[in-house]
PDB file of C-alpha atoms and ligand atoms in Angstrom:
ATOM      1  CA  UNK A   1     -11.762   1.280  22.210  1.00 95.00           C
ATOM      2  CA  UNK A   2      -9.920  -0.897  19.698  1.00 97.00           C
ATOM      3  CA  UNK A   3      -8.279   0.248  16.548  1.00 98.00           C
ATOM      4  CA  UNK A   4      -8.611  -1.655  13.435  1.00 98.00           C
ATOM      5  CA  UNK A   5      -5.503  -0.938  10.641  1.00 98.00           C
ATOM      6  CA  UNK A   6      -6.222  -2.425   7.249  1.00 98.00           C
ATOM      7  CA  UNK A   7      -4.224  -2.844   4.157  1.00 98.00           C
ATOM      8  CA  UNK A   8      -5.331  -2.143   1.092  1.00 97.00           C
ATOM      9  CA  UNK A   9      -3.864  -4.202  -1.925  1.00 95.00           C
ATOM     10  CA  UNK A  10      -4.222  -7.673  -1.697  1.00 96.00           C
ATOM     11  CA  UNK A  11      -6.110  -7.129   1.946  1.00 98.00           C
ATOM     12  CA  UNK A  12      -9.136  -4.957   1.743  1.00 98.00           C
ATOM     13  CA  UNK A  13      -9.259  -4.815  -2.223  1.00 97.00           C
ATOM     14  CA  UNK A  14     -10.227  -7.739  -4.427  1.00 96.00           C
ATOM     15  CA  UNK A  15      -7.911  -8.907  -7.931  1.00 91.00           C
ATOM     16  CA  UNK A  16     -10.223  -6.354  -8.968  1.00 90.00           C
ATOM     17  CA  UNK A  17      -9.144  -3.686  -6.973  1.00 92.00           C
ATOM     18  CA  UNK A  18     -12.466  -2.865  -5.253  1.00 95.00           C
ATOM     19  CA  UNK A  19     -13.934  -2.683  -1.824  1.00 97.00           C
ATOM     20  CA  UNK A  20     -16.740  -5.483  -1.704  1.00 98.00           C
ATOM     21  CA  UNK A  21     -19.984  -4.965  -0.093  1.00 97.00           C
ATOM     22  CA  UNK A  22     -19.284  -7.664   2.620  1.00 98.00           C
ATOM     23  CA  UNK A  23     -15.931  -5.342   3.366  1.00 98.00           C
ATOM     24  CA  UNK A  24     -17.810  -2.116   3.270  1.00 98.00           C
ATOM     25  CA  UNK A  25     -20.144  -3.276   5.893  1.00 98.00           C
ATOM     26  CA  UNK A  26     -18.465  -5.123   8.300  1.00 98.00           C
ATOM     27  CA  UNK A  27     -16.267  -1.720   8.850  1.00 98.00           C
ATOM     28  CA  UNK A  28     -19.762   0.086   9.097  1.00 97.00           C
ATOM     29  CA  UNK A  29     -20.433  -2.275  11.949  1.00 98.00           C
ATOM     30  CA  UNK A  30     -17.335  -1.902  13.759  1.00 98.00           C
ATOM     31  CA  UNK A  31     -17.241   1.599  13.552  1.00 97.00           C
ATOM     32  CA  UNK A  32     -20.258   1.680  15.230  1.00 97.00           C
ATOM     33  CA  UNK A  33     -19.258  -0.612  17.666  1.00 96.00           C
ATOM     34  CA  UNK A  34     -16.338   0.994  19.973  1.00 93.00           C
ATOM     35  CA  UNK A  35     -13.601   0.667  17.114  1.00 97.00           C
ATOM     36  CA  UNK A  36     -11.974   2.554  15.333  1.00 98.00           C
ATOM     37  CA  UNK A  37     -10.738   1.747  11.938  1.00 98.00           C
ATOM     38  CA  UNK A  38      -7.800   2.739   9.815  1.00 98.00           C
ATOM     39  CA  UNK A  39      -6.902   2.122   6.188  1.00 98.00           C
ATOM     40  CA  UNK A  40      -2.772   1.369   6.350  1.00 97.00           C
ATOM     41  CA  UNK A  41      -1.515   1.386   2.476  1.00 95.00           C
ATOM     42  CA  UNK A  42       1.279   1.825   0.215  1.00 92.00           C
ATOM     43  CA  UNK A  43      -0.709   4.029  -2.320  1.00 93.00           C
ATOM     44  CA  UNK A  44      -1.151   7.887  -2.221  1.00 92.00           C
ATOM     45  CA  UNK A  45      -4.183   9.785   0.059  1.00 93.00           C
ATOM     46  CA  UNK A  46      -6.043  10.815  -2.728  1.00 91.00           C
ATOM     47  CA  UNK A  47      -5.920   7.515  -4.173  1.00 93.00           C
ATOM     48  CA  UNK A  48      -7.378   5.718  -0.946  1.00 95.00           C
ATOM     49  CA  UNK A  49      -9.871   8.361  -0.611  1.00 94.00           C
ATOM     50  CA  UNK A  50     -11.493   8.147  -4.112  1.00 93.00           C
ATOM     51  CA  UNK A  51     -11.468   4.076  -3.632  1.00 95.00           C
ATOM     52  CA  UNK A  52     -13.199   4.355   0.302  1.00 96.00           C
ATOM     53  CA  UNK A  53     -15.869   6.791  -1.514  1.00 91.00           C
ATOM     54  CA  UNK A  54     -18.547   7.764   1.225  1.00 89.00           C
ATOM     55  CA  UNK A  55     -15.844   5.989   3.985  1.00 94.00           C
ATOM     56  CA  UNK A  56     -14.617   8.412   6.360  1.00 94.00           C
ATOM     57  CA  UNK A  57     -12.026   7.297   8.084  1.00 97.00           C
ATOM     58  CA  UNK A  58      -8.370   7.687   9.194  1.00 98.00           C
ATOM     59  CA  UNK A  59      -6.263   6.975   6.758  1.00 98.00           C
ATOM     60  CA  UNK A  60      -2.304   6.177   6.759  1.00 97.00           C
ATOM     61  CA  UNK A  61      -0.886   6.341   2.997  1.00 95.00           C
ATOM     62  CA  UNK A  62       2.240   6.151   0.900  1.00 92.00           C
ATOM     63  CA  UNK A  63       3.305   3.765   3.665  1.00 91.00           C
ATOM     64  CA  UNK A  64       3.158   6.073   6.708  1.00 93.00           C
ATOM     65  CA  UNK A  65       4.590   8.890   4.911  1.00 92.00           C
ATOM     66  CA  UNK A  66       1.053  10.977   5.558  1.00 94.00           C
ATOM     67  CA  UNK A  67      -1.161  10.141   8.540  1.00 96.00           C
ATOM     68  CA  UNK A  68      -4.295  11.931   8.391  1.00 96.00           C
ATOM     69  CA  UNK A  69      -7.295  11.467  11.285  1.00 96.00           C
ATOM     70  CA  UNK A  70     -11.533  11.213  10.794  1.00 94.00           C
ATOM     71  CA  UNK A  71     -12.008  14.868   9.216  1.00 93.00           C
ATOM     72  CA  UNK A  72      -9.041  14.071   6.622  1.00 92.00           C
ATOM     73  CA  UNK A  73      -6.943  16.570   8.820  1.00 95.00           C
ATOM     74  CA  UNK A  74      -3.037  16.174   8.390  1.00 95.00           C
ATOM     75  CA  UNK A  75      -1.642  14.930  11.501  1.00 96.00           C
ATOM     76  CA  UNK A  76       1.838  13.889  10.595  1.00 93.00           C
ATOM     77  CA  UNK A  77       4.505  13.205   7.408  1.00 92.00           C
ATOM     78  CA  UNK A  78       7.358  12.075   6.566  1.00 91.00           C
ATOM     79  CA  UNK A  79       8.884  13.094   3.361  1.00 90.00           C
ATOM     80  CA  UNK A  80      11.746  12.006   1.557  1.00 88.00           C
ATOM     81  CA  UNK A  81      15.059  13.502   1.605  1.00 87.00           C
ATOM     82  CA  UNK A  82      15.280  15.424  -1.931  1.00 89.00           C
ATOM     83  CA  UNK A  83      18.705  14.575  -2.682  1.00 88.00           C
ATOM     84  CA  UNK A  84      18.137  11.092  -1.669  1.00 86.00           C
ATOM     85  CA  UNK A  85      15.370  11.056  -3.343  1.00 88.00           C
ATOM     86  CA  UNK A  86      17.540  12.317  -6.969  1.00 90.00           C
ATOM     87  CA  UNK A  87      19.954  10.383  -6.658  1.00 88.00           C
ATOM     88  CA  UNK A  88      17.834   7.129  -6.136  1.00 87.00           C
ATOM     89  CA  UNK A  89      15.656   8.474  -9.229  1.00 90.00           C
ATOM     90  CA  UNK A  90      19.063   9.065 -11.364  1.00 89.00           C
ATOM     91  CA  UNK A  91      19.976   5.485 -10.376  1.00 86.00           C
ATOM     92  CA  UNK A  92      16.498   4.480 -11.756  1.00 88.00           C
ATOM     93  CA  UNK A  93      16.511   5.732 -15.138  1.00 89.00           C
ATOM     94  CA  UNK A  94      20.090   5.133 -15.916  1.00 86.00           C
ATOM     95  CA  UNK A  95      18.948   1.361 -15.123  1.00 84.00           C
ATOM     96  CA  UNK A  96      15.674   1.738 -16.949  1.00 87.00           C
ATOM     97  CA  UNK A  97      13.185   1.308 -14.313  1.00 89.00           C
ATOM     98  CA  UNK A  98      10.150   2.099 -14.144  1.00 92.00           C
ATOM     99  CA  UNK A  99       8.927   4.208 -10.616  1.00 93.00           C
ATOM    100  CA  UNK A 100       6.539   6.464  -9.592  1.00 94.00           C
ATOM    101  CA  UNK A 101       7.029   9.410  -7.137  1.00 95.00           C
ATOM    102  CA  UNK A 102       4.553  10.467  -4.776  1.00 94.00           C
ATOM    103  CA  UNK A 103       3.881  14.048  -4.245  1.00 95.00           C
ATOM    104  CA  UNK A 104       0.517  15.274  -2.187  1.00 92.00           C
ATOM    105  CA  UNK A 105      -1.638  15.714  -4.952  1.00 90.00           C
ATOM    106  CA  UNK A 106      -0.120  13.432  -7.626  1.00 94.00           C
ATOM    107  CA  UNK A 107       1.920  10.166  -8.682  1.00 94.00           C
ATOM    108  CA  UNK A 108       4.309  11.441 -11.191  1.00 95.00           C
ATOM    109  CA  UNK A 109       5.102   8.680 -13.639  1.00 94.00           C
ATOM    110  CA  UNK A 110       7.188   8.975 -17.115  1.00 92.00           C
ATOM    111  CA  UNK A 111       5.440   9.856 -20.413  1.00 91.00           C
ATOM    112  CA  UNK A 112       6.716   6.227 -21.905  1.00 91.00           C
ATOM    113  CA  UNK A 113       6.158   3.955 -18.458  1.00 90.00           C
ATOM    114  CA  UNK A 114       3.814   1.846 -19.935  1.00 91.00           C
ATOM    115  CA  UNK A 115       4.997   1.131 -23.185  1.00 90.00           C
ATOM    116  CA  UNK A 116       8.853   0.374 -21.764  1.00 89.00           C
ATOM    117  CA  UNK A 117       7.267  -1.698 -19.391  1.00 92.00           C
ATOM    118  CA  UNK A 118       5.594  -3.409 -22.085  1.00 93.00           C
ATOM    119  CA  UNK A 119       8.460  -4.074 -24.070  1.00 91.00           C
ATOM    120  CA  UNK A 120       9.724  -5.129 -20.928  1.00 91.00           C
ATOM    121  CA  UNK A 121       7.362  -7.259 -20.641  1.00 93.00           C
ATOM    122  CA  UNK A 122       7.943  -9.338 -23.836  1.00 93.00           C
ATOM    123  CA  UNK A 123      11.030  -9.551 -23.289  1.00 90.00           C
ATOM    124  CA  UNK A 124      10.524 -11.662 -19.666  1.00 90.00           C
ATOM    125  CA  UNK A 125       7.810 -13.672 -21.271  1.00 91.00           C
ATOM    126  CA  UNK A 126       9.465 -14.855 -24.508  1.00 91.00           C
ATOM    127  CA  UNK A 127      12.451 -16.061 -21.899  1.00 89.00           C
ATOM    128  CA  UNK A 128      10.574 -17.465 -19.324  1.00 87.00           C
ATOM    129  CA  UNK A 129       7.242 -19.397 -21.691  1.00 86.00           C
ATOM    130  CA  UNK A 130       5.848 -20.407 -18.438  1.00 88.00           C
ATOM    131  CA  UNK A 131       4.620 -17.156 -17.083  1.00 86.00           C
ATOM    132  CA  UNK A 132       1.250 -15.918 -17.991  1.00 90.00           C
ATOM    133  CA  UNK A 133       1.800 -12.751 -20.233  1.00 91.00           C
ATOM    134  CA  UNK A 134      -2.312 -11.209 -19.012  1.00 91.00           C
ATOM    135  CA  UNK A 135      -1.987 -12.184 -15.689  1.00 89.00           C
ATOM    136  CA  UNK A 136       1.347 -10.348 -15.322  1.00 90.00           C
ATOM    137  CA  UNK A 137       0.374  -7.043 -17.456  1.00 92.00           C
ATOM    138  CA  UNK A 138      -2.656  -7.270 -15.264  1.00 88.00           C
ATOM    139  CA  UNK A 139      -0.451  -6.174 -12.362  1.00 84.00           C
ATOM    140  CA  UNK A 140       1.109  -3.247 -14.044  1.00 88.00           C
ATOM    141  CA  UNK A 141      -2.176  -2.116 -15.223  1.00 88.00           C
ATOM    142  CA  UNK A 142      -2.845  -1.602 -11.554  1.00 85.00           C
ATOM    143  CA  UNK A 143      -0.757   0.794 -11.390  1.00 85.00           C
ATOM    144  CA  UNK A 144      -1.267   3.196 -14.575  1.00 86.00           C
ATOM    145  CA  UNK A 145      -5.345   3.230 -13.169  1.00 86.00           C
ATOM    146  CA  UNK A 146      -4.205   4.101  -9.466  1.00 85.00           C
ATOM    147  CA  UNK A 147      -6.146   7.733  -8.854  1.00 88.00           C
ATOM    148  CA  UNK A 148      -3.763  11.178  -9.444  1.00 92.00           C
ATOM    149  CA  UNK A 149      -1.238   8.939 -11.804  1.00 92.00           C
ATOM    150  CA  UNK A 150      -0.219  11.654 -13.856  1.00 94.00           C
ATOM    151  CA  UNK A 151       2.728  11.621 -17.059  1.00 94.00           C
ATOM    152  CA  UNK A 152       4.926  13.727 -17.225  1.00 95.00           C
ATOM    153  CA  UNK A 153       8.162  14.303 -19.760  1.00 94.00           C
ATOM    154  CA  UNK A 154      10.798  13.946 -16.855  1.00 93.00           C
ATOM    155  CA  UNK A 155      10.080  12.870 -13.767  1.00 92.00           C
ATOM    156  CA  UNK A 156      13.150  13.621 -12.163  1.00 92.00           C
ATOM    157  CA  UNK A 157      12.427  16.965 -12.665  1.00 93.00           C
ATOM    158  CA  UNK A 158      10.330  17.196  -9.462  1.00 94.00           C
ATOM    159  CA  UNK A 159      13.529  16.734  -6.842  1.00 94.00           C
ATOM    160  CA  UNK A 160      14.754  20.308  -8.276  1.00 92.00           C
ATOM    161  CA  UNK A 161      10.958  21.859  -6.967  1.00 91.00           C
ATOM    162  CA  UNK A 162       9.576  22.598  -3.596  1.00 91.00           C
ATOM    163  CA  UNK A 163       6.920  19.960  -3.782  1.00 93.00           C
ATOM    164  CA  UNK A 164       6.158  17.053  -1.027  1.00 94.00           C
ATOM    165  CA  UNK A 165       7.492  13.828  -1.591  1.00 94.00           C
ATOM    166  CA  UNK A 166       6.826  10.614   0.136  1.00 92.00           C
ATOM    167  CA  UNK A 167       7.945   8.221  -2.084  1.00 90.00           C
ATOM    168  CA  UNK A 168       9.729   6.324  -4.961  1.00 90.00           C
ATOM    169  CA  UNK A 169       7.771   3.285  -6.363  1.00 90.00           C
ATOM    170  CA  UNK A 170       9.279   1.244  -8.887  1.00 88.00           C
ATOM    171  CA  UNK A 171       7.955  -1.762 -11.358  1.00 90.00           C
ATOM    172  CA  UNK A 172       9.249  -4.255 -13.124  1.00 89.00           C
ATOM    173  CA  UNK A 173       9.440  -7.577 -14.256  1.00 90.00           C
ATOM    174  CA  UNK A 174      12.616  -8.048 -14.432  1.00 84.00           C
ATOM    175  CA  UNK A 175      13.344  -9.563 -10.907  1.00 79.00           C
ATOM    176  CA  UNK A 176      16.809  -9.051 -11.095  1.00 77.00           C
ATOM    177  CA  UNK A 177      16.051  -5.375 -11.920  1.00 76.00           C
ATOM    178  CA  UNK A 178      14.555  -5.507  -8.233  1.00 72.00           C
ATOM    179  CA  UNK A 179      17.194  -6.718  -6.147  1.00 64.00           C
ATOM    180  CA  UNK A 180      17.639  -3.854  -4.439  1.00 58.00           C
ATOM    181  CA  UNK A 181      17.018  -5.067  -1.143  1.00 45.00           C
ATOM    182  CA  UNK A 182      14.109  -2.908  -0.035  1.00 55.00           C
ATOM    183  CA  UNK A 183      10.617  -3.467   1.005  1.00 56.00           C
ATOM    184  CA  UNK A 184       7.757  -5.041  -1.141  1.00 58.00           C
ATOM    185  CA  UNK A 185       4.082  -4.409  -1.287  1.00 61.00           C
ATOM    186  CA  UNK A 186       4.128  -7.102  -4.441  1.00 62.00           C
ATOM    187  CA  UNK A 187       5.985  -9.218  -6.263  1.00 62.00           C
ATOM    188  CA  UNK A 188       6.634  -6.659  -8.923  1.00 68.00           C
ATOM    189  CA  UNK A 189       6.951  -3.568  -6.635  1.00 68.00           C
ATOM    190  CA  UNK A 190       9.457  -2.272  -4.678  1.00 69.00           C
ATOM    191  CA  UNK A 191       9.798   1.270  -2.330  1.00 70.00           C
ATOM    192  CA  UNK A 192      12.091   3.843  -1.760  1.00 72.00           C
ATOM    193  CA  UNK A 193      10.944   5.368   1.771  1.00 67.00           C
ATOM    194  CA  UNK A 194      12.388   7.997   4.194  1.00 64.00           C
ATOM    195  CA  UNK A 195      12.329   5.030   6.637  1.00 63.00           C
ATOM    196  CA  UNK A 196      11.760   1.432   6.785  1.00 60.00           C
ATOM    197  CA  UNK A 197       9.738   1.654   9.548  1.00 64.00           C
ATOM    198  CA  UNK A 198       6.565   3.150   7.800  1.00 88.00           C
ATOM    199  CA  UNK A 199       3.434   1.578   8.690  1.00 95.00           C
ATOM    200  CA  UNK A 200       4.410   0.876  11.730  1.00 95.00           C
ATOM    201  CA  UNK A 201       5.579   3.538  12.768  1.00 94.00           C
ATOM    202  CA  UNK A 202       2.539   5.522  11.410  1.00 96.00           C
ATOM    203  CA  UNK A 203       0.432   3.169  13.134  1.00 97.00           C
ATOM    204  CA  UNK A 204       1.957   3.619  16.555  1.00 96.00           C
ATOM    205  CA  UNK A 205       1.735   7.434  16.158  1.00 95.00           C
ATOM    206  CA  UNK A 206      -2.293   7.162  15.380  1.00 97.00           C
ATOM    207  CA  UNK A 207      -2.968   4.510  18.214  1.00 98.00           C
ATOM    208  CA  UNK A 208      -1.272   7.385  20.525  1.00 97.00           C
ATOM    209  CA  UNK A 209      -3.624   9.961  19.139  1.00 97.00           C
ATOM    210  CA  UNK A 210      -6.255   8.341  19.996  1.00 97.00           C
ATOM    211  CA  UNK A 211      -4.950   7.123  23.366  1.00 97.00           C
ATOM    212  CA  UNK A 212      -5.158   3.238  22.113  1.00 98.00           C
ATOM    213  CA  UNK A 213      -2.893   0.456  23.322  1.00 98.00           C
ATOM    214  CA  UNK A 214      -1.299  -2.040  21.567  1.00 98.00           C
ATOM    215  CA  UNK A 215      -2.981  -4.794  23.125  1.00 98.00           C
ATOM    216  CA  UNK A 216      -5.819  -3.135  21.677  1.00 98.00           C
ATOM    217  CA  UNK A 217      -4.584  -2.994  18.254  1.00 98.00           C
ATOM    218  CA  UNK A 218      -5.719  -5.346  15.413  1.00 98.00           C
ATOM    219  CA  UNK A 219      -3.456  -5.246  12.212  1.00 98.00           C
ATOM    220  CA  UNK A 220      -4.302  -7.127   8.927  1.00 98.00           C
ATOM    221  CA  UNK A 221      -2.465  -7.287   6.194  1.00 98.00           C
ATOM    222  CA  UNK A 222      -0.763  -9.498   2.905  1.00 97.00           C
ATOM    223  CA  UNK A 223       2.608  -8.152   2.246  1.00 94.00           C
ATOM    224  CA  UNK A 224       6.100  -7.586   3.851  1.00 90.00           C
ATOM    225  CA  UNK A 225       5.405  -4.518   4.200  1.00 89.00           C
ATOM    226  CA  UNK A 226       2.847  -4.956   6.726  1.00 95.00           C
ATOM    227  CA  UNK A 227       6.030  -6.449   8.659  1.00 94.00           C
ATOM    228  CA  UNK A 228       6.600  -3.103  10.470  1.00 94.00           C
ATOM    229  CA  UNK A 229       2.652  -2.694  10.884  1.00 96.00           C
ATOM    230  CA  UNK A 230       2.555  -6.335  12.583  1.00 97.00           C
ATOM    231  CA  UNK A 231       5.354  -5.444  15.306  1.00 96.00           C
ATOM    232  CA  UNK A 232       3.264  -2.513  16.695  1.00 97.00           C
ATOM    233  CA  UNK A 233      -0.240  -4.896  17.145  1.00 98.00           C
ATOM    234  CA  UNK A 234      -1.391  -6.945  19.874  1.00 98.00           C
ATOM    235  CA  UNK A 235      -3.091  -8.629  16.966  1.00 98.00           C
ATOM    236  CA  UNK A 236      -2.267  -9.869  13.570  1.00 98.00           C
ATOM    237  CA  UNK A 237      -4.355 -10.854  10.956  1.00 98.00           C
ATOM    238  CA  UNK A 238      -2.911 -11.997   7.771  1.00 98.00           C
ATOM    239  CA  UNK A 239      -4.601 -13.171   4.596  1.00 98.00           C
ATOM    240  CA  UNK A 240      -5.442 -16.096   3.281  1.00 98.00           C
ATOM    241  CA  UNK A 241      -3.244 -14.957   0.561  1.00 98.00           C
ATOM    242  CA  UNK A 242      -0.342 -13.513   2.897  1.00 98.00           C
ATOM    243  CA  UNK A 243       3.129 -14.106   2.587  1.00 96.00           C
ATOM    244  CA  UNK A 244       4.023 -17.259   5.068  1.00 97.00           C
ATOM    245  CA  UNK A 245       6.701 -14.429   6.519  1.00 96.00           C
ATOM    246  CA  UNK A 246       3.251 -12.780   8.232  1.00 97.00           C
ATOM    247  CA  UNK A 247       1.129 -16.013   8.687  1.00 98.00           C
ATOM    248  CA  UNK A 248       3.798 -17.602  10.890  1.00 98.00           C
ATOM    249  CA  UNK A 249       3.827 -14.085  13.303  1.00 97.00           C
ATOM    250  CA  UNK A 250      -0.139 -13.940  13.384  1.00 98.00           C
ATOM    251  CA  UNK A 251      -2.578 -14.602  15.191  1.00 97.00           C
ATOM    252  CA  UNK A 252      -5.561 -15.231  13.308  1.00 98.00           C
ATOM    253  CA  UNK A 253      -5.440 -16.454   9.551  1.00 98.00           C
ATOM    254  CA  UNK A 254      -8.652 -15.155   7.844  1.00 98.00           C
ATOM    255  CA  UNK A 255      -9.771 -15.769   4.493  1.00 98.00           C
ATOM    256  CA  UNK A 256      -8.118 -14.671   1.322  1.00 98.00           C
ATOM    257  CA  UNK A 257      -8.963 -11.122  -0.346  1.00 98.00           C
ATOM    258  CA  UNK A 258     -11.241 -12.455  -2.841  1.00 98.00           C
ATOM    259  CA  UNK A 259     -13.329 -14.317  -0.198  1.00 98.00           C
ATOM    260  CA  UNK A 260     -13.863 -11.112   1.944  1.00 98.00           C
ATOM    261  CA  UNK A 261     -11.290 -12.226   4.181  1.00 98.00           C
ATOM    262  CA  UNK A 262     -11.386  -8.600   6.352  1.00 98.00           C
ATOM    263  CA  UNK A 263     -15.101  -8.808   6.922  1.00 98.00           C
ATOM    264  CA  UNK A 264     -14.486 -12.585   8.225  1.00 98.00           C
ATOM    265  CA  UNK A 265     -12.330 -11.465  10.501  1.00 98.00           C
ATOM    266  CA  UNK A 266     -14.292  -8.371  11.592  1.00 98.00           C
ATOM    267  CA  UNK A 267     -17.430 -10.193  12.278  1.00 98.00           C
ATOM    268  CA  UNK A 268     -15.631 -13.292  14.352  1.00 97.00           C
ATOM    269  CA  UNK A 269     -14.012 -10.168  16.364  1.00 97.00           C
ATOM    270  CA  UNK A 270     -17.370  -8.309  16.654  1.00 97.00           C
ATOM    271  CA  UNK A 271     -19.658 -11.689  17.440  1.00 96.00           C
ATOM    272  CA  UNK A 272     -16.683 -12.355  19.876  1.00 92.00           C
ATOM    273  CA  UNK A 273     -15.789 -15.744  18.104  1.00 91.00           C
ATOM    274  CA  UNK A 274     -12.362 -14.546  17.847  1.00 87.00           C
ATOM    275  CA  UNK A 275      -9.395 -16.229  19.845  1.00 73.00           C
TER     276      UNK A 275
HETATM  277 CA1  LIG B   1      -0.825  -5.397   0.517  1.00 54.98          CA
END
């Protein structure tokens, strides 16, 4: 049995967020063919579910923070400490950044998100004339249609409840806004976890659930934080469009996510045309 973990963003997706056909099918094949395959993302459970559709499949969001098996049973989180969790939110808004928090049935995001990060938005462009004003709102539009993204007046609010929370996300395009030193899913984006580890560490837990071994497990992914998810496969797979960072730890180099680049690899692995 092998065990297949694939990101979504910038892996399985396309720029237009979507699961191709060619995608769709080549995990139909593999499934029926001795593997087992895993979706391995950033973005919430409810999100990933409404984008697989008729899918069903293990699934490993908000960056390992919820790791849930075939029959969308729970097997494991890892929430965030609530008073880390306030203070890193107080740290947010007193900067003016935008972020997200992940509970289990929604993403909490501010009232005014997208118009700050508008204004934001101007502001960047008109001082750097060189960047593409669509292509970057593009990005943060992303975001705002991501499934369960729901406003609300104060979203620090939610560290003073009992609810789950995985995770902080925060946007903006202000780099220096970013430099916070913590990982990144994309070049706007960065995450406030319980642990660094995430994927990984997620992934490690599901290949022992199903009594898989690492040199049995095939990772594919775009981002640094796929880093984590790398270290615990006998097999990487990064993009066409990965970060160098993962192409020079891989071990295959498929095509990009806009060329179908996870049914590429899938069928070289399946037809045995891989390594
Ligand atoms: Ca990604």
């Amino acid at each position: 049995m092998r065990l297949i973990a694939i990101d979504l963003d910038g892996t399985l997706l396309n720029t237009e967020s979507q699961i191709s056909a060619e995608n769709r099918a080549a995990i139909k094949k593999a499934l029926i063919s001795d593997c087992i395959v895993t979706i391995c993302t950033g973005r919430a459970t409810f999100d990933v579910k409404a984008l697989l559709n008729d899918l069903d499949i293990p699934i490993i969001a908000a960056n390992g923070g919820t790791v849930h098996d075939f029959n969308y049973k729970l097997l494991s989180r890892t929430l965030m400490d609530k008073e880390a969790g306030k203070k890193a939110a107080q740290y947010l808004t007193d900067h003016q950044i935008y972020f997200e928090v992940y509970t289990d049935d929604a993403l909490l995001s501010p009232y005014d998100g997208e118009q700050k990060l508008e204004a934001e938005l101007d502001i960047v462009t008109s001082a750097n004339p060189n960047e593409d004003r669509d292509t970057l709102w593009q990005g943060a539009l992303t975001q705002f249609k991501q499934f369960g993204i729901k406003p609300v007046p104060d979203i620090r609010e939610v560290f003073n409840g009992d609810e789950h929370i995985y995770k902080l996300l925060c946007f903006s395009f202000d780099m220096e806004k970013l430099k916070l030193g913590l990982t990144s899913s994309g070049r706007h984006i960065i995450e406030i976890l319980p642990d660094e580890s995430g994927k990984g560490r997620a992934l490690k837990e599901l290949a022992r659930h199903y009594g898989i071994e690492k040199k049995d497990i095939y990772a594919i992914g775009d981002s640094p934080n796929d880093l984590s998810m790398f270290e615990e496969a006998g097999h990487r797979v990064a993009m066409g469009n990965a970060i160098n960072e993962l192409k020079h730890i891989s071990t295959f180099i498929t095509k990009s996510n806009d060329e179908n680049g996870v049914a590429y690899f899938i069928n070289k692995l399946l037809e045995n045309e891989y390594q």
